[in-house]
PDB file of C-alpha atoms in Angstrom:
ATOM      1  CA  MET A   1       9.654  -9.747  45.623  1.00  0.00           C
ATOM      2  CA  LEU A   2       6.262 -10.021  47.297  1.00  0.00           C
ATOM      3  CA  LYS A   3       6.590  -6.500  48.697  1.00  0.00           C
ATOM      4  CA  THR A   4       7.272  -5.217  45.194  1.00  0.00           C
ATOM      5  CA  ALA A   5       4.261  -7.049  43.781  1.00  0.00           C
ATOM      6  CA  LEU A   6       2.037  -5.544  46.514  1.00  0.00           C
ATOM      7  CA  LYS A   7       2.748  -1.994  45.407  1.00  0.00           C
ATOM      8  CA  PRO A   8      -0.472  -0.237  44.346  1.00  0.00           C
ATOM      9  CA  ARG A   9       0.677   0.276  40.764  1.00  0.00           C
ATOM     10  CA  TRP A  10       1.543  -3.394  40.323  1.00  0.00           C
ATOM     11  CA  ILE A  11      -1.749  -4.493  41.890  1.00  0.00           C
ATOM     12  CA  LEU A  12      -3.601  -2.288  39.386  1.00  0.00           C
ATOM     13  CA  ALA A  13      -1.421  -3.683  36.607  1.00  0.00           C
ATOM     14  CA  LEU A  14      -2.306  -7.227  37.728  1.00  0.00           C
ATOM     15  CA  VAL A  15      -6.013  -6.399  37.630  1.00  0.00           C
ATOM     16  CA  GLY A  16      -5.594  -5.019  34.116  1.00  0.00           C
ATOM     17  CA  ALA A  17      -3.649  -8.104  33.014  1.00  0.00           C
ATOM     18  CA  LEU A  18      -6.356 -10.405  34.413  1.00  0.00           C
ATOM     19  CA  VAL A  19      -9.083  -8.423  32.629  1.00  0.00           C
ATOM     20  CA  VAL A  20      -7.194  -8.697  29.339  1.00  0.00           C
ATOM     21  CA  ALA A  21      -6.525 -12.406  29.918  1.00  0.00           C
ATOM     22  CA  THR A  22     -10.219 -12.986  30.648  1.00  0.00           C
ATOM     23  CA  GLY A  23     -11.137 -11.314  27.362  1.00  0.00           C
ATOM     24  CA  PHE A  24      -8.664 -13.532  25.519  1.00  0.00           C
ATOM     25  CA  VAL A  25     -10.108 -16.658  27.165  1.00  0.00           C
ATOM     26  CA  LEU A  26     -13.638 -15.661  26.149  1.00  0.00           C
ATOM     27  CA  LEU A  27     -12.451 -15.153  22.573  1.00  0.00           C
ATOM     28  CA  SER A  28     -10.838 -18.587  22.602  1.00  0.00           C
ATOM     29  CA  GLN A  29     -14.082 -20.127  23.843  1.00  0.00           C
ATOM     30  CA  TRP A  30     -15.936 -18.393  21.017  1.00  0.00           C
ATOM     31  CA  GLN A  31     -13.483 -19.805  18.477  1.00  0.00           C
ATOM     32  CA  PHE A  32     -13.779 -23.315  19.943  1.00  0.00           C
ATOM     33  CA  ASN A  33     -17.575 -23.122  19.747  1.00  0.00           C
ATOM     34  CA  ARG A  34     -17.362 -22.124  16.098  1.00  0.00           C
ATOM     35  CA  SER A  35     -14.977 -24.968  15.293  1.00  0.00           C
ATOM     36  CA  GLN A  36     -17.866 -27.427  14.983  1.00  0.00           C
ATOM     37  CA  THR A  37     -20.683 -26.993  12.518  1.00  0.00           C
ATOM     38  CA  GLU A  38     -24.247 -27.227  13.706  1.00  0.00           C
ATOM     39  CA  ALA A  39     -25.591 -30.745  13.512  1.00  0.00           C
ATOM     40  CA  PRO A  40     -28.108 -31.208  10.678  1.00  0.00           C
ATOM     41  CA  PRO A  41     -31.676 -32.193  11.478  1.00  0.00           C
ATOM     42  CA  PRO A  42     -32.152 -35.932  12.100  1.00  0.00           C
ATOM     43  CA  VAL A  43     -33.171 -38.098   9.193  1.00  0.00           C
ATOM     44  CA  THR A  44     -36.411 -38.976  10.916  1.00  0.00           C
ATOM     45  CA  THR A  45     -37.380 -35.319  10.563  1.00  0.00           C
ATOM     46  CA  THR A  46     -36.073 -34.451   7.094  1.00  0.00           C
ATOM     47  CA  GLU A  47     -37.488 -37.528   5.371  1.00  0.00           C
ATOM     48  CA  ARG A  48     -41.043 -36.801   6.518  1.00  0.00           C
ATOM     49  CA  VAL A  49     -42.758 -34.907   3.678  1.00  0.00           C
ATOM     50  CA  VAL A  50     -44.321 -31.577   4.764  1.00  0.00           C
ATOM     51  CA  PRO A  51     -46.143 -28.894   2.721  1.00  0.00           C
ATOM     52  CA  LEU A  52     -43.791 -26.223   1.406  1.00  0.00           C
ATOM     53  CA  THR A  53     -46.189 -23.360   2.159  1.00  0.00           C
ATOM     54  CA  GLY A  54     -46.351 -24.341   5.826  1.00  0.00           C
ATOM     55  CA  TYR A  55     -42.628 -25.004   6.211  1.00  0.00           C
ATOM     56  CA  LEU A  56     -40.927 -21.990   4.630  1.00  0.00           C
ATOM     57  CA  LYS A  57     -42.078 -18.432   4.138  1.00  0.00           C
ATOM     58  CA  PRO A  58     -41.098 -16.452   1.026  1.00  0.00           C
ATOM     59  CA  ALA A  59     -38.470 -13.711   1.354  1.00  0.00           C
ATOM     60  CA  THR A  60     -36.874 -15.451   4.348  1.00  0.00           C
ATOM     61  CA  ASP A  61     -33.441 -17.044   4.324  1.00  0.00           C
ATOM     62  CA  LEU A  62     -33.294 -20.822   4.261  1.00  0.00           C
ATOM     63  CA  MET A  63     -30.922 -21.712   7.099  1.00  0.00           C
ATOM     64  CA  ALA A  64     -28.852 -24.887   7.229  1.00  0.00           C
ATOM     65  CA  ARG A  65     -31.001 -26.361  10.016  1.00  0.00           C
ATOM     66  CA  GLU A  66     -34.088 -25.957   7.782  1.00  0.00           C
ATOM     67  CA  ALA A  67     -32.521 -27.277   4.589  1.00  0.00           C
ATOM     68  CA  ASP A  68     -32.639 -30.891   3.389  1.00  0.00           C
ATOM     69  CA  GLN A  69     -36.314 -31.207   4.243  1.00  0.00           C
ATOM     70  CA  MET A  70     -38.568 -33.232   1.972  1.00  0.00           C
ATOM     71  CA  VAL A  71     -41.487 -30.989   0.923  1.00  0.00           C
ATOM     72  CA  SER A  72     -44.491 -31.138  -1.333  1.00  0.00           C
ATOM     73  CA  ALA A  73     -46.238 -28.431  -3.334  1.00  0.00           C
ATOM     74  CA  SER A  74     -48.986 -28.142  -5.893  1.00  0.00           C
ATOM     75  CA  GLY A  75     -49.017 -25.700  -8.767  1.00  0.00           C
ATOM     76  CA  SER A  76     -47.714 -25.425 -12.304  1.00  0.00           C
ATOM     77  CA  PHE A  77     -44.542 -24.707 -14.223  1.00  0.00           C
ATOM     78  CA  LEU A  78     -44.314 -21.230 -15.719  1.00  0.00           C
ATOM     79  CA  PRO A  79     -43.832 -21.461 -19.498  1.00  0.00           C
ATOM     80  CA  GLY A  80     -40.640 -20.023 -20.949  1.00  0.00           C
ATOM     81  CA  THR A  81     -38.644 -20.275 -17.705  1.00  0.00           C
ATOM     82  CA  GLN A  82     -36.718 -23.470 -18.347  1.00  0.00           C
ATOM     83  CA  VAL A  83     -32.902 -23.076 -18.058  1.00  0.00           C
ATOM     84  CA  LEU A  84     -29.823 -25.281 -17.737  1.00  0.00           C
ATOM     85  CA  VAL A  85     -27.243 -25.293 -14.923  1.00  0.00           C
ATOM     86  CA  LYS A  86     -23.901 -26.694 -16.033  1.00  0.00           C
ATOM     87  CA  ASN A  87     -21.163 -28.730 -14.333  1.00  0.00           C
ATOM     88  CA  ARG A  88     -23.547 -31.077 -12.537  1.00  0.00           C
ATOM     89  CA  ILE A  89     -22.325 -34.605 -11.795  1.00  0.00           C
ATOM     90  CA  GLU A  90     -24.608 -37.608 -11.918  1.00  0.00           C
ATOM     91  CA  ASP A  91     -23.198 -41.147 -11.742  1.00  0.00           C
ATOM     92  CA  SER A  92     -19.640 -39.818 -12.278  1.00  0.00           C
ATOM     93  CA  ARG A  93     -20.712 -37.978 -15.428  1.00  0.00           C
ATOM     94  CA  THR A  94     -20.756 -34.216 -15.882  1.00  0.00           C
ATOM     95  CA  GLY A  95     -23.835 -32.700 -17.424  1.00  0.00           C
ATOM     96  CA  TYR A  96     -26.631 -30.190 -16.863  1.00  0.00           C
ATOM     97  CA  TRP A  97     -29.549 -29.710 -14.527  1.00  0.00           C
ATOM     98  CA  VAL A  98     -32.863 -28.784 -16.122  1.00  0.00           C
ATOM     99  CA  VAL A  99     -34.517 -26.107 -13.964  1.00  0.00           C
ATOM    100  CA  ALA A 100     -37.862 -24.316 -14.329  1.00  0.00           C
ATOM    101  CA  ALA A 101     -39.902 -21.888 -12.216  1.00  0.00           C
ATOM    102  CA  PHE A 102     -42.809 -23.521 -10.384  1.00  0.00           C
ATOM    103  CA  ALA A 103     -45.759 -21.352  -9.319  1.00  0.00           C
ATOM    104  CA  VAL A 104     -46.811 -22.618  -5.886  1.00  0.00           C
ATOM    105  CA  ASP A 105     -50.519 -22.688  -5.140  1.00  0.00           C
ATOM    106  CA  GLY A 106     -51.292 -20.931  -1.867  1.00  0.00           C
ATOM    107  CA  ALA A 107     -47.983 -19.048  -1.751  1.00  0.00           C
ATOM    108  CA  PRO A 108     -48.375 -15.381  -0.795  1.00  0.00           C
ATOM    109  CA  ALA A 109     -47.970 -12.783  -3.569  1.00  0.00           C
ATOM    110  CA  GLY A 110     -47.775 -15.486  -6.211  1.00  0.00           C
ATOM    111  CA  ASN A 111     -44.309 -16.632  -5.188  1.00  0.00           C
ATOM    112  CA  THR A 112     -42.523 -19.279  -7.203  1.00  0.00           C
ATOM    113  CA  ILE A 113     -39.697 -21.691  -6.479  1.00  0.00           C
ATOM    114  CA  PRO A 114     -37.047 -23.101  -8.844  1.00  0.00           C
ATOM    115  CA  VAL A 115     -37.465 -26.845  -9.376  1.00  0.00           C
ATOM    116  CA  VAL A 116     -34.754 -29.170 -10.668  1.00  0.00           C
ATOM    117  CA  ARG A 117     -36.682 -31.438 -13.043  1.00  0.00           C
ATOM    118  CA  GLY A 118     -33.765 -33.736 -13.886  1.00  0.00           C
ATOM    119  CA  TRP A 119     -30.313 -34.144 -15.434  1.00  0.00           C
ATOM    120  CA  GLN A 120     -29.110 -34.456 -19.019  1.00  0.00           C
ATOM    121  CA  PRO A 121     -25.605 -35.101 -20.388  1.00  0.00           C
ATOM    122  CA  ASP A 122     -25.429 -32.231 -22.915  1.00  0.00           C
ATOM    123  CA  ASP A 123     -26.694 -28.712 -23.480  1.00  0.00           C
ATOM    124  CA  ALA A 124     -29.355 -29.723 -25.978  1.00  0.00           C
ATOM    125  CA  THR A 125     -32.755 -28.105 -25.574  1.00  0.00           C
ATOM    126  CA  PRO A 126     -34.688 -30.314 -23.128  1.00  0.00           C
ATOM    127  CA  ALA A 127     -38.287 -31.344 -23.499  1.00  0.00           C
ATOM    128  CA  ALA A 128     -40.788 -28.770 -22.359  1.00  0.00           C
ATOM    129  CA  ALA A 129     -41.940 -28.889 -18.751  1.00  0.00           C
ATOM    130  CA  PRO A 130     -45.276 -30.589 -18.078  1.00  0.00           C
ATOM    131  CA  THR A 131     -48.295 -28.320 -18.180  1.00  0.00           C
ATOM    132  CA  GLY A 132     -51.384 -28.104 -16.044  1.00  0.00           C
ATOM    133  CA  THR A 133     -51.762 -28.528 -12.317  1.00  0.00           C
ATOM    134  CA  LEU A 134     -49.035 -30.725 -10.883  1.00  0.00           C
ATOM    135  CA  GLU A 135     -48.084 -32.195  -7.546  1.00  0.00           C
ATOM    136  CA  ILE A 136     -44.340 -32.279  -6.876  1.00  0.00           C
ATOM    137  CA  THR A 137     -42.346 -33.841  -4.061  1.00  0.00           C
ATOM    138  CA  GLY A 138     -38.658 -33.210  -3.542  1.00  0.00           C
ATOM    139  CA  ARG A 139     -35.821 -32.092  -1.278  1.00  0.00           C
ATOM    140  CA  LEU A 140     -35.613 -28.429  -0.287  1.00  0.00           C
ATOM    141  CA  LEU A 141     -32.082 -27.027  -0.619  1.00  0.00           C
ATOM    142  CA  PRO A 142     -30.606 -23.554  -0.035  1.00  0.00           C
ATOM    143  CA  THR A 143     -29.698 -21.293  -2.926  1.00  0.00           C
ATOM    144  CA  GLU A 144     -26.222 -21.402  -4.402  1.00  0.00           C
ATOM    145  CA  ALA A 145     -23.982 -18.372  -4.638  1.00  0.00           C
ATOM    146  CA  PRO A 146     -24.023 -16.528  -7.963  1.00  0.00           C
ATOM    147  CA  ILE A 147     -20.957 -16.800 -10.198  1.00  0.00           C
ATOM    148  CA  ALA A 148     -19.813 -13.815 -12.214  1.00  0.00           C
ATOM    149  CA  GLU A 149     -20.209 -15.373 -15.631  1.00  0.00           C
ATOM    150  CA  ASP A 150     -22.452 -14.518 -18.547  1.00  0.00           C
ATOM    151  CA  ALA A 151     -25.389 -16.888 -18.886  1.00  0.00           C
ATOM    152  CA  ARG A 152     -25.486 -17.622 -22.604  1.00  0.00           C
ATOM    153  CA  ASN A 153     -28.287 -19.519 -24.309  1.00  0.00           C
ATOM    154  CA  GLY A 154     -30.016 -20.041 -20.984  1.00  0.00           C
ATOM    155  CA  ILE A 155     -27.066 -21.882 -19.418  1.00  0.00           C
ATOM    156  CA  PHE A 156     -26.088 -20.736 -15.904  1.00  0.00           C
ATOM    157  CA  PRO A 157     -22.930 -21.594 -13.927  1.00  0.00           C
ATOM    158  CA  SER A 158     -24.801 -22.001 -10.615  1.00  0.00           C
ATOM    159  CA  LEU A 159     -28.343 -22.350  -9.324  1.00  0.00           C
ATOM    160  CA  SER A 160     -28.581 -18.915  -7.760  1.00  0.00           C
ATOM    161  CA  VAL A 161     -32.173 -17.994  -6.922  1.00  0.00           C
ATOM    162  CA  ALA A 162     -31.342 -14.282  -6.941  1.00  0.00           C
ATOM    163  CA  GLN A 163     -29.891 -14.580 -10.428  1.00  0.00           C
ATOM    164  CA  LEU A 164     -32.799 -16.612 -11.766  1.00  0.00           C
ATOM    165  CA  ILE A 165     -35.572 -14.344 -10.466  1.00  0.00           C
ATOM    166  CA  ASN A 166     -33.879 -11.413 -12.173  1.00  0.00           C
ATOM    167  CA  VAL A 167     -34.144 -13.329 -15.434  1.00  0.00           C
ATOM    168  CA  TRP A 168     -37.673 -14.645 -14.812  1.00  0.00           C
ATOM    169  CA  ASP A 169     -38.889 -11.396 -13.223  1.00  0.00           C
ATOM    170  CA  VAL A 170     -41.006 -13.221 -10.622  1.00  0.00           C
ATOM    171  CA  PRO A 171     -40.855 -13.396  -6.796  1.00  0.00           C
ATOM    172  CA  SER A 172     -39.472 -16.587  -5.346  1.00  0.00           C
ATOM    173  CA  TYR A 173     -38.613 -18.551  -2.247  1.00  0.00           C
ATOM    174  CA  SER A 174     -34.966 -18.371  -1.129  1.00  0.00           C
ATOM    175  CA  GLY A 175     -34.259 -22.032  -1.909  1.00  0.00           C
ATOM    176  CA  PHE A 176     -34.980 -24.578  -4.626  1.00  0.00           C
ATOM    177  CA  VAL A 177     -36.474 -28.073  -4.818  1.00  0.00           C
ATOM    178  CA  VAL A 178     -34.871 -31.120  -6.401  1.00  0.00           C
ATOM    179  CA  ALA A 179     -37.965 -32.998  -7.608  1.00  0.00           C
ATOM    180  CA  SER A 180     -38.147 -36.684  -6.880  1.00  0.00           C
ATOM    181  CA  THR A 181     -41.721 -37.178  -8.145  1.00  0.00           C
ATOM    182  CA  VAL A 182     -43.938 -35.074 -10.412  1.00  0.00           C
ATOM    183  CA  ALA A 183     -47.549 -36.167 -10.887  1.00  0.00           C
ATOM    184  CA  GLY A 184     -50.381 -34.742 -12.938  1.00  0.00           C
ATOM    185  CA  ALA A 185     -53.848 -33.987 -11.661  1.00  0.00           C
ATOM    186  CA  ASP A 186     -54.975 -37.468 -12.690  1.00  0.00           C
ATOM    187  CA  GLY A 187     -51.959 -39.134 -11.057  1.00  0.00           C
ATOM    188  CA  THR A 188     -49.956 -39.458 -14.282  1.00  0.00           C
ATOM    189  CA  ASP A 189     -46.221 -39.860 -13.655  1.00  0.00           C
ATOM    190  CA  LEU A 190     -44.471 -36.813 -15.154  1.00  0.00           C
ATOM    191  CA  SER A 191     -41.163 -37.113 -13.301  1.00  0.00           C
ATOM    192  CA  ALA A 192     -37.711 -36.996 -14.912  1.00  0.00           C
ATOM    193  CA  ALA A 193     -37.687 -40.488 -16.427  1.00  0.00           C
ATOM    194  CA  ALA A 194     -41.081 -39.926 -18.066  1.00  0.00           C
ATOM    195  CA  THR A 195     -39.877 -36.743 -19.792  1.00  0.00           C
ATOM    196  CA  GLY A 196     -36.523 -37.991 -21.140  1.00  0.00           C
ATOM    197  CA  LEU A 197     -34.361 -36.843 -18.227  1.00  0.00           C
ATOM    198  CA  VAL A 198     -32.278 -38.617 -15.594  1.00  0.00           C
ATOM    199  CA  GLN A 199     -33.569 -38.506 -12.041  1.00  0.00           C
ATOM    200  CA  VAL A 200     -31.405 -36.364  -9.722  1.00  0.00           C
ATOM    201  CA  ASP A 201     -30.993 -38.096  -6.367  1.00  0.00           C
ATOM    202  CA  VAL A 202     -30.006 -35.951  -3.392  1.00  0.00           C
ATOM    203  CA  GLY A 203     -29.727 -37.786  -0.101  1.00  0.00           C
ATOM    204  CA  PRO A 204     -29.883 -36.352   3.406  1.00  0.00           C
ATOM    205  CA  GLN A 205     -26.887 -34.599   4.881  1.00  0.00           C
ATOM    206  CA  PRO A 206     -24.366 -36.615   6.910  1.00  0.00           C
ATOM    207  CA  GLN A 207     -25.178 -36.500  10.602  1.00  0.00           C
ATOM    208  CA  GLU A 208     -21.571 -35.989  11.690  1.00  0.00           C
ATOM    209  CA  ARG A 209     -20.428 -32.557  12.756  1.00  0.00           C
ATOM    210  CA  GLN A 210     -17.578 -31.153  10.730  1.00  0.00           C
ATOM    211  CA  ILE A 211     -14.552 -29.703  12.529  1.00  0.00           C
ATOM    212  CA  ASN A 212     -12.950 -26.473  11.376  1.00  0.00           C
ATOM    213  CA  TRP A 213      -9.300 -26.775  12.424  1.00  0.00           C
ATOM    214  CA  LEU A 214      -8.606 -23.137  11.636  1.00  0.00           C
ATOM    215  CA  ASN A 215     -10.995 -22.043  14.397  1.00  0.00           C
ATOM    216  CA  ILE A 216      -9.312 -24.465  16.805  1.00  0.00           C
ATOM    217  CA  PHE A 217      -5.922 -22.953  15.954  1.00  0.00           C
ATOM    218  CA  TYR A 218      -7.274 -19.445  16.602  1.00  0.00           C
ATOM    219  CA  GLY A 219      -8.701 -20.623  19.946  1.00  0.00           C
ATOM    220  CA  ILE A 220      -5.294 -21.949  21.016  1.00  0.00           C
ATOM    221  CA  GLU A 221      -3.722 -18.633  20.008  1.00  0.00           C
ATOM    222  CA  TRP A 222      -6.090 -16.697  22.289  1.00  0.00           C
ATOM    223  CA  VAL A 223      -5.203 -18.987  25.222  1.00  0.00           C
ATOM    224  CA  VAL A 224      -1.494 -18.325  24.605  1.00  0.00           C
ATOM    225  CA  PHE A 225      -2.177 -14.577  24.511  1.00  0.00           C
ATOM    226  CA  ALA A 226      -3.992 -14.827  27.852  1.00  0.00           C
ATOM    227  CA  GLY A 227      -0.987 -16.535  29.442  1.00  0.00           C
ATOM    228  CA  PHE A 228       1.372 -13.979  27.925  1.00  0.00           C
ATOM    229  CA  ALA A 229      -0.606 -11.099  29.488  1.00  0.00           C
ATOM    230  CA  VAL A 230      -0.023 -12.535  32.985  1.00  0.00           C
ATOM    231  CA  PHE A 231       3.596 -13.414  32.199  1.00  0.00           C
ATOM    232  CA  LEU A 232       4.259  -9.847  31.037  1.00  0.00           C
ATOM    233  CA  TRP A 233       3.007  -8.524  34.379  1.00  0.00           C
ATOM    234  CA  TYR A 234       5.340 -10.940  36.201  1.00  0.00           C
ATOM    235  CA  ARG A 235       8.342  -9.824  34.139  1.00  0.00           C
ATOM    236  CA  LEU A 236       7.663  -6.152  34.868  1.00  0.00           C
ATOM    237  CA  VAL A 237       7.447  -6.848  38.616  1.00  0.00           C
ATOM    238  CA  ALA A 238      10.647  -8.930  38.515  1.00  0.00           C
ATOM    239  CA  ASP A 239      12.511  -6.152  36.691  1.00  0.00           C
ATOM    240  CA  ASP A 240      11.344  -3.586  39.239  1.00  0.00           C
ATOM    241  CA  TYR A 241      12.477  -5.856  42.086  1.00  0.00           C
ATOM    242  CA  ARG A 242      15.901  -6.349  40.451  1.00  0.00           C
ATOM    243  CA  ARG A 243      16.378  -2.603  39.995  1.00  0.00           C
ATOM    244  CA  GLN A 244      15.608  -2.026  43.683  1.00  0.00           C
ATOM    245  CA  ARG A 245      18.224  -4.570  44.736  1.00  0.00           C
ATOM    246  CA  GLU A 246      20.804  -3.008  42.432  1.00  0.00           C
ATOM    247  CA  ASP A 247      20.108   0.454  43.839  1.00  0.00           C
ATOM    248  CA  ILE A 248      20.560  -0.833  47.408  1.00  0.00           C
ATOM    249  CA  ALA A 249      23.804  -2.613  46.484  1.00  0.00           C
ATOM    250  CA  ASP A 250      25.169   0.491  44.733  1.00  0.00           C
ATOM    251  CA  ALA A 251      24.375   2.678  47.740  1.00  0.00           C
ATOM    252  CA  ALA A 252      26.148   0.208  50.075  1.00  0.00           C
ATOM    253  CA  ALA A 253      29.215   0.094  47.817  1.00  0.00           C
ATOM    254  CA  LEU A 254      29.474   3.880  47.668  1.00  0.00           C
ATOM    255  CA  ALA A 255      29.100   4.116  51.454  1.00  0.00           C
ATOM    256  CA  ALA A 256      32.037   1.700  51.802  1.00  0.00           C
ATOM    257  CA  GLY A 257      34.156   3.709  49.357  1.00  0.00           C
ATOM    258  CA  LEU A 258      34.005   1.039  46.644  1.00  0.00           C
ATOM    259  CA  ASP A 259      33.297   1.314  42.957  1.00  0.00           C
ATOM    260  CA  PRO A 260      29.806  -0.264  42.336  1.00  0.00           C
ATOM    261  CA  ALA A 261      30.881  -1.473  38.915  1.00  0.00           C
ATOM    262  CA  ILE A 262      33.800  -3.437  40.362  1.00  0.00           C
ATOM    263  CA  VAL A 263      31.626  -4.898  43.101  1.00  0.00           C
ATOM    264  CA  TYR A 264      29.087  -5.984  40.512  1.00  0.00           C
ATOM    265  CA  GLN A 265      31.811  -7.560  38.357  1.00  0.00           C
ATOM    266  CA  ARG A 266      33.248  -9.459  41.313  1.00  0.00           C
ATOM    267  CA  GLN A 267      29.770 -10.715  42.167  1.00  0.00           C
ATOM    268  CA  LEU A 268      29.350 -12.012  38.616  1.00  0.00           C
ATOM    269  CA  ASP A 269      32.762 -13.685  38.764  1.00  0.00           C
ATOM    270  CA  HIS A 270      31.830 -15.340  42.054  1.00  0.00           C
ATOM    271  CA  GLU A 271      28.560 -16.639  40.636  1.00  0.00           C
ATOM    272  CA  ASN A 272      30.160 -17.742  37.345  1.00  0.00           C
ATOM    273  CA  PRO A 273      33.803 -18.713  37.996  1.00  0.00           C
ATOM    274  CA  ALA A 274      34.196 -20.190  34.521  1.00  0.00           C
ATOM    275  CA  THR A 275      33.563 -16.813  32.912  1.00  0.00           C
ATOM    276  CA  ALA A 276      35.551 -14.754  35.444  1.00  0.00           C
ATOM    277  CA  SER A 277      37.804 -12.109  33.947  1.00  0.00           C
ATOM    278  CA  PRO A 278      41.506 -12.466  34.934  1.00  0.00           C
ATOM    279  CA  ASP A 279      41.829  -8.688  35.215  1.00  0.00           C
ATOM    280  CA  SER A 280      39.012  -8.380  37.731  1.00  0.00           C
ATOM    281  CA  ALA A 281      41.296  -9.425  40.621  1.00  0.00           C
ATOM    282  CA  SER A 282      44.341  -7.292  39.599  1.00  0.00           C
ATOM    283  CA  PRO A 283      45.378  -4.391  41.828  1.00  0.00           C
ATOM    284  CA  GLU A 284      44.581  -1.915  39.043  1.00  0.00           C
ATOM    285  CA  HIS A 285      40.868  -2.656  39.518  1.00  0.00           C
ATOM    286  CA  VAL A 286      40.931  -1.776  43.214  1.00  0.00           C
ATOM    287  CA  ALA A 287      39.956   1.771  44.014  1.00  0.00           C
ATOM    288  CA  PRO A 288      42.638   3.883  45.717  1.00  0.00           C
ATOM    289  CA  ASP A 289      40.232   4.778  48.493  1.00  0.00           C
ATOM    290  CA  SER A 290      39.877   1.115  49.477  1.00  0.00           C
ATOM    291  CA  ALA A 291      43.070   1.199  51.574  1.00  0.00           C
ATOM    292  CA  SER A 292      42.563   1.073  55.311  1.00  0.00           C
ATOM    293  CA  PRO A 293      43.089   4.239  57.338  1.00  0.00           C
ATOM    294  CA  GLY A 294      46.615   4.696  58.703  1.00  0.00           C
ATOM    295  CA  SER A 295      48.233   2.344  56.264  1.00  0.00           C
ATOM    296  CA  THR A 296      50.980   3.599  54.002  1.00  0.00           C
ATOM    297  CA  SER A 297      51.912   2.591  50.550  1.00  0.00           C
ATOM    298  CA  GLU A 298      55.547   2.707  49.574  1.00  0.00           C
ATOM    299  CA  ASN A 299      57.234   2.433  46.250  1.00  0.00           C
ATOM    300  CA  PRO A 300      59.064  -0.893  46.045  1.00  0.00           C
ATOM    301  CA  THR A 301      62.132   0.872  44.741  1.00  0.00           C
ATOM    302  CA  SER A 302      62.244   3.252  47.713  1.00  0.00           C
ATOM    303  CA  ALA A 303      63.508   0.469  50.018  1.00  0.00           C
ATOM    304  CA  ASN A 304      66.817   0.189  48.149  1.00  0.00           C
ATOM    305  CA  PRO A 305      69.586   2.647  49.261  1.00  0.00           C
ATOM    306  CA  ALA A 306      70.642   5.230  46.763  1.00  0.00           C
ATOM    307  CA  PRO A 307      73.819   4.230  44.896  1.00  0.00           C
ATOM    308  CA  GLN A 308      77.092   5.861  46.296  1.00  0.00           C
ATOM    309  CA  ASN A 309      79.325   8.001  44.129  1.00  0.00           C
ATOM    310  CA  ARG A 310      82.477   6.134  43.098  1.00  0.00           C
ATOM    311  CA  GLU A 311      85.594   7.639  41.552  1.00  0.00           C
ATOM    312  CA  SER A 312      87.029   6.482  38.306  1.00  0.00           C
ATOM    313  CA  PRO A 313      90.557   4.877  38.266  1.00  0.00           C
ATOM    314  CA  THR A 314      92.056   7.950  36.582  1.00  0.00           C
ATOM    315  CA  SER A 315      90.897  10.366  39.242  1.00  0.00           C
ATOM    316  CA  ALA A 316      92.230   8.019  41.962  1.00  0.00           C
ATOM    317  CA  SER A 317      95.753   7.998  40.488  1.00  0.00           C
ATOM    318  CA  GLN A 318      95.833  11.775  40.237  1.00  0.00           C
ATOM    319  CA  HIS A 319      94.965  12.006  43.865  1.00  0.00           C
ATOM    320  CA  LYS A 320      97.892   9.733  44.801  1.00  0.00           C
ATOM    321  CA  ASP A 321     100.449  11.830  42.838  1.00  0.00           C
ATOM    322  CA  GLN A 322      99.378  14.978  44.572  1.00  0.00           C
ATOM    323  CA  SER A 323      99.988  13.387  47.878  1.00  0.00           C
TER     324      SER A 323
END
């Protein structure tokens, strides 16, 4: 079989199979790498308060590795921008977030950022946002995806920055801040509890990496495909080798005056006696040309002498009278 595998066409086929298998292995490695989420920033980094204007630029996406950071900003709430975001859970209760646009001092092009002021249990109109210059501190989070649902009476199904800036008609950062403290210019506490709202507490992300089992399953599939590519090449070579042996055996049988089909059947019967056909050894399956030269074949009935003619009793008596 080695000589068959060393044929130029099968060598080229092996090279092709190895190239395909290598591609499958690289795809499996890519899937395995994607099976684990990127580790979040350490708590020692995210819990250190940094200025918003120096941490994130407007009109840039807030990536997961940049989210969860505690930031600070000075500025003021824009009047008439306060909205509610429904289906928010706080202490096992479902209610609403109170969100307003916050104009950030020092932000380019007058950019704003949505700020979650607090939580309330119903959709009642909340107290107005504090006025004047304020200093806020809170956790920076990425925007939520918009939900195709009409926002009625200023109540939104998700905190989507893109959706809110279309309503407010102002430029904005790509994330939002959940305020933990809000202080006036004179240091007055104007946070959630001081304005009739419940403080929204958002802790840092868990430090464990999450595993996506679907990506692991896809990676295993690519490894199986790589093995199948090499196995397919082996099967093609083995089939070619078997056909060569059959052609040689058929040529030898014809040269000996034998029927190749009968020779093949007898070989199968010899290899598998339990499944041997009883008719395979009968004289009818032997080719007439298989007899040795000079030998004769006689009919079994030809060895018996031909029966002699005998007279009937009547004819014998007539013969006696004539005598």
